[in-house]
PDB file of C-alpha atoms in Angstrom:
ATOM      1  CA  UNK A   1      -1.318 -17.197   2.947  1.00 68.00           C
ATOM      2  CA  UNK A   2      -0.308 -13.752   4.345  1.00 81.00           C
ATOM      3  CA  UNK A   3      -1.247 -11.067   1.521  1.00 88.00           C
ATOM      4  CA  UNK A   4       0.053  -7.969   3.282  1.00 92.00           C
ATOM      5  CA  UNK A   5       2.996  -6.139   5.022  1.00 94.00           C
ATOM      6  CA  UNK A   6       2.203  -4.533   8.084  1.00 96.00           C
ATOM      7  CA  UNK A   7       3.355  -2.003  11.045  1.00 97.00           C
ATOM      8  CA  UNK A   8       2.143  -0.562  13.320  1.00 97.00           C
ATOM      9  CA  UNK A   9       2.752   2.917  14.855  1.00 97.00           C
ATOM     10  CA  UNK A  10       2.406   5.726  17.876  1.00 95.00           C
ATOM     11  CA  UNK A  11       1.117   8.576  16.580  1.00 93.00           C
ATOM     12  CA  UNK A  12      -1.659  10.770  15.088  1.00 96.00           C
ATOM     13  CA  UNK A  13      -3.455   9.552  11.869  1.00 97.00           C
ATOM     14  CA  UNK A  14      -2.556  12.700  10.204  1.00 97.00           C
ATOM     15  CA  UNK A  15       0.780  12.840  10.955  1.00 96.00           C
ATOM     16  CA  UNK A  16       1.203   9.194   9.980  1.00 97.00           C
ATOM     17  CA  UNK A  17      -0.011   9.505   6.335  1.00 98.00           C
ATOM     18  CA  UNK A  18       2.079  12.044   5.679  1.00 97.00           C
ATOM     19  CA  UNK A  19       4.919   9.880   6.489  1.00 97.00           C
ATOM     20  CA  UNK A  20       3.617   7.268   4.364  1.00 98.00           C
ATOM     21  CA  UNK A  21       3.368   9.396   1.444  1.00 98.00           C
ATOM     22  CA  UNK A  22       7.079  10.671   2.111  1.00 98.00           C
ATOM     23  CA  UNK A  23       8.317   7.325   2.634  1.00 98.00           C
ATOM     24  CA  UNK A  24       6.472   5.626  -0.352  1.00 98.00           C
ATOM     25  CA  UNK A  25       7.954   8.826  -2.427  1.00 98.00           C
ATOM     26  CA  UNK A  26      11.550   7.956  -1.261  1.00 98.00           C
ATOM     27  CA  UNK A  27      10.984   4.424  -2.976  1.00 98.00           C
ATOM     28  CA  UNK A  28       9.858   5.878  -6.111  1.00 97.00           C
ATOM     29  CA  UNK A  29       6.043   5.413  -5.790  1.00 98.00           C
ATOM     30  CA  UNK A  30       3.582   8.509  -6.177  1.00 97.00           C
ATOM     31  CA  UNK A  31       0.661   8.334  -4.901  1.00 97.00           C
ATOM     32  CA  UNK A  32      -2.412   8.040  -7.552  1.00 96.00           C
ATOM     33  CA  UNK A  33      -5.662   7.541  -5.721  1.00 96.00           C
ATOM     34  CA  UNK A  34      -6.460   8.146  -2.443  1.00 97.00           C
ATOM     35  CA  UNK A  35      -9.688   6.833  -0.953  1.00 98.00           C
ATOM     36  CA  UNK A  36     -11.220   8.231   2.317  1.00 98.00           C
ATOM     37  CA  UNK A  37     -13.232   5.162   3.352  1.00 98.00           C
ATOM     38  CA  UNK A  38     -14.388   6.713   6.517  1.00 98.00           C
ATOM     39  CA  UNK A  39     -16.007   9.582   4.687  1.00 98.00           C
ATOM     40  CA  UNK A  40     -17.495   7.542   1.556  1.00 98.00           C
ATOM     41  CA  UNK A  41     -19.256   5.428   4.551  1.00 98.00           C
ATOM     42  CA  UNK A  42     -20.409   8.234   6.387  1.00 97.00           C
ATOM     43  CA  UNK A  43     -21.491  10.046   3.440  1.00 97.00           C
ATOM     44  CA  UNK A  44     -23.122   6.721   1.559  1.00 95.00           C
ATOM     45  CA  UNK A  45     -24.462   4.581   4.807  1.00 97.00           C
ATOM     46  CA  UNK A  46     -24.215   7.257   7.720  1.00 97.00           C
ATOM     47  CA  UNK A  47     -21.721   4.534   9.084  1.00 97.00           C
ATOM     48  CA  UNK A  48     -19.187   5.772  11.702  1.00 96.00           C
ATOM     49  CA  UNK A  49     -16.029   4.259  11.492  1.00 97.00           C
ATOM     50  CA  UNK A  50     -12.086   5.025  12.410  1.00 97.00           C
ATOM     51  CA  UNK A  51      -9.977   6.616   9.981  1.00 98.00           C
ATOM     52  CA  UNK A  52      -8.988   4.171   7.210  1.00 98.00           C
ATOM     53  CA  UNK A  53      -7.354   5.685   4.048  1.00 98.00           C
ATOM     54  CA  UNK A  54      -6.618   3.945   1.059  1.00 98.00           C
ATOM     55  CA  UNK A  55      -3.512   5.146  -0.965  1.00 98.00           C
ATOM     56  CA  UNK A  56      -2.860   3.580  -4.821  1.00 97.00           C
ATOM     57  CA  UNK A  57       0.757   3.804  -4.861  1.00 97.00           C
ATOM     58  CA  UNK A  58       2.637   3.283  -7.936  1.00 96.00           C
ATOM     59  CA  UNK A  59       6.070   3.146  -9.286  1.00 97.00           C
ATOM     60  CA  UNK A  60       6.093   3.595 -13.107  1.00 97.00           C
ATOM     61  CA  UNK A  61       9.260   1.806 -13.692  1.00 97.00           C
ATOM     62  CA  UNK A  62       7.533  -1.613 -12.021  1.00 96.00           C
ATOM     63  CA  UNK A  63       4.311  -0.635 -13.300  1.00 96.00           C
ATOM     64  CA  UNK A  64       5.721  -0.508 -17.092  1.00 97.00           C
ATOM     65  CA  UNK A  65       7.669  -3.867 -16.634  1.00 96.00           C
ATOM     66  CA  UNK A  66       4.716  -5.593 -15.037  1.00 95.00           C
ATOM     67  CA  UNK A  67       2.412  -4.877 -17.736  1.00 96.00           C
ATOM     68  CA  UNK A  68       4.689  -5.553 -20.066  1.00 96.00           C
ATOM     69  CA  UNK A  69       4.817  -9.109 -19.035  1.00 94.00           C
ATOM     70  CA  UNK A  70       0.907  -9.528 -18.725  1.00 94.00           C
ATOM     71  CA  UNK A  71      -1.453  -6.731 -19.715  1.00 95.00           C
ATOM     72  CA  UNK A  72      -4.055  -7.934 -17.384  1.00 94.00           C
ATOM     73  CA  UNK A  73      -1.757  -6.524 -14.366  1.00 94.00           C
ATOM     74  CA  UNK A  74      -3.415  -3.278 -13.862  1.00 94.00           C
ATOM     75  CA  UNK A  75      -6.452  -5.672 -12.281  1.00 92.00           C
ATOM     76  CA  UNK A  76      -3.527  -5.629  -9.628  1.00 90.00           C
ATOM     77  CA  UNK A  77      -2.363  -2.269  -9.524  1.00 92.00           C
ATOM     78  CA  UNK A  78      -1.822  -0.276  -8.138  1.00 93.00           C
ATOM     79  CA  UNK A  79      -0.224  -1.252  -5.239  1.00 92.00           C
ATOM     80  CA  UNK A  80      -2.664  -0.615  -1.942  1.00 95.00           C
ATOM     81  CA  UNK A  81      -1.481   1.024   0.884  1.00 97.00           C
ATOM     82  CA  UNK A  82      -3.568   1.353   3.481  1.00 98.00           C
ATOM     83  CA  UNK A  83      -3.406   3.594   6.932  1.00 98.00           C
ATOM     84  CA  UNK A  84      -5.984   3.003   9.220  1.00 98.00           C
ATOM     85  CA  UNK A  85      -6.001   4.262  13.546  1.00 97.00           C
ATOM     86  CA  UNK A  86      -6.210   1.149  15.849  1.00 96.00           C
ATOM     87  CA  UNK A  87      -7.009   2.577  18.874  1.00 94.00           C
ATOM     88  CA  UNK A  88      -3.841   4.276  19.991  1.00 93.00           C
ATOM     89  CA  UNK A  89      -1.777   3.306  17.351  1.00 96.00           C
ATOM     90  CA  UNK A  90      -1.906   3.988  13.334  1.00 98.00           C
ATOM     91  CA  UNK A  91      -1.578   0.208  11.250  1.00 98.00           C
ATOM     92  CA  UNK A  92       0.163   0.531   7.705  1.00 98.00           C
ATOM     93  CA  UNK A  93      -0.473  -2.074   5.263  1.00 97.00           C
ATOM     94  CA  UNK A  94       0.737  -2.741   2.152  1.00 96.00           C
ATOM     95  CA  UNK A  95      -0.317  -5.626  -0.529  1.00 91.00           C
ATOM     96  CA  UNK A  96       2.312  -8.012  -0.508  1.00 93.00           C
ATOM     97  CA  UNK A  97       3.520  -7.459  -4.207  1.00 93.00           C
ATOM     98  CA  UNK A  98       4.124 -11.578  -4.583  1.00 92.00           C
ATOM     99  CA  UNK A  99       0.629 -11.983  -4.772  1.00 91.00           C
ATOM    100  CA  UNK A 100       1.031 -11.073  -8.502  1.00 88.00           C
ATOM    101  CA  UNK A 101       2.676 -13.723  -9.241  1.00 91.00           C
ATOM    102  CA  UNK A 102       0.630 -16.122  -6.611  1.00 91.00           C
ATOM    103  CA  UNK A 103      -2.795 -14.830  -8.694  1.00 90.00           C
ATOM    104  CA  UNK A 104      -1.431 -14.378 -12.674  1.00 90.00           C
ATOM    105  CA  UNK A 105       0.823 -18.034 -12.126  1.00 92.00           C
ATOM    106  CA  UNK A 106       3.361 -16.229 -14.100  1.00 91.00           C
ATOM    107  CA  UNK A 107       7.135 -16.416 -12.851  1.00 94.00           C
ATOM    108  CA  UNK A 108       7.514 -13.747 -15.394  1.00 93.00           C
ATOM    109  CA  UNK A 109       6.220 -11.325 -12.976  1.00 94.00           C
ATOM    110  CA  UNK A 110       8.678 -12.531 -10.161  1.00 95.00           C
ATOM    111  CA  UNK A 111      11.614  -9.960 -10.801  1.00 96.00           C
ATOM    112  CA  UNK A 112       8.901  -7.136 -10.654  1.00 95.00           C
ATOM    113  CA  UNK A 113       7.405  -7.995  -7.629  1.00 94.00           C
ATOM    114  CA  UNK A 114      10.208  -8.844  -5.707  1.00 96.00           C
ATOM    115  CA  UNK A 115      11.307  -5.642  -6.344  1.00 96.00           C
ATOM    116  CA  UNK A 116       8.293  -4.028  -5.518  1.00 96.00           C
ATOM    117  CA  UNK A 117       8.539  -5.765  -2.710  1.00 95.00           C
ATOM    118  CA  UNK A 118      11.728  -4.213  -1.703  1.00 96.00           C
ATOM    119  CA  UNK A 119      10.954  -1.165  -2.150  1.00 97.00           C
ATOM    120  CA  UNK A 120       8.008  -1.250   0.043  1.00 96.00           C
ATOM    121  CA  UNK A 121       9.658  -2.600   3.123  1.00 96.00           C
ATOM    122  CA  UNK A 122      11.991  -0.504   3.007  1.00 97.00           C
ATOM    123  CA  UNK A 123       9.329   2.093   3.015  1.00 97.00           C
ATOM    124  CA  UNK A 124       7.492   0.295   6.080  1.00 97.00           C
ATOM    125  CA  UNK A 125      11.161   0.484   7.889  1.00 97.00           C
ATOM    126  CA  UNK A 126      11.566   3.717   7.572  1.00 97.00           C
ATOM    127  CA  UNK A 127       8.562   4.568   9.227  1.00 96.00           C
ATOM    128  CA  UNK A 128       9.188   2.005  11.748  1.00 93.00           C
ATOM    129  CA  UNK A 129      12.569   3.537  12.267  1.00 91.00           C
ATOM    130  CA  UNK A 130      11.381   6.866  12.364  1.00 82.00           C
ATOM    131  CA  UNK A 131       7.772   6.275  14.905  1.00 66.00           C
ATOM    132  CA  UNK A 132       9.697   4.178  17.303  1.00 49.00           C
TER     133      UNK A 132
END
């Protein structure tokens, strides 16, 4: 089972997170954690790597609801985002939001992440609209 959302785009790596934070911020998320996996290998392992960001996007709306249905949630949240270069091109991924409910069993948490869902492709299109 597919667990992500993905595009793929021309461009730089820098350039291309900051669309992903401006698109993500257009659907209501903000951006709480942001982890530089590149540099944390480097730094830790003296591993080289490609550029491969991961951004904890949430909206506090969903987040609220979703927790309110099962407290255990925030094992799921935030939502990942994550912009890494693949050779010429940038990927952007995004969890697929139904896995909450796939994981907890609990149909409760369907309205949430369907629209969690939404909200992230539309996200994804924008950029797609916007980088090609």
């Amino acid at each position: 089972m597919p667990y992500d959302r993905t595009v793929r785009l021309p461009g730089t790596f820098g350039e291309t997170v900051e669309a992903v934070r401006r698109a993500l911020s257009d659907q209501g998320f903000g951006v709480l954690t942001e982890i530089d996996v590149q540099a944390v290998l480097r730094a830790g392992l003296g591993h080289e790597m490609e550029p491969y960001l991961i951004l904890g996007a949430c909206n506090p709306p969903l987040a609220r609801q979703a927790l309110e249905t099962d407290r255990s949630i925030g094992l799921l949240l935030p939502c990942n985002v994550v912009v890494r270069a693949e050779g010429e091109q940038v990927v952007v991924q995004a969890i697929d939001p139904s896995t909450m409910v796939t994981l907890t069993g609990d149909e409760a948490m369907a309205p949430v992440a369907d629209e969690a869902a939404r909200r992230l492709d539309a996200a994804l299109a924008a950029l797609t609209e916007a980088g090609g």
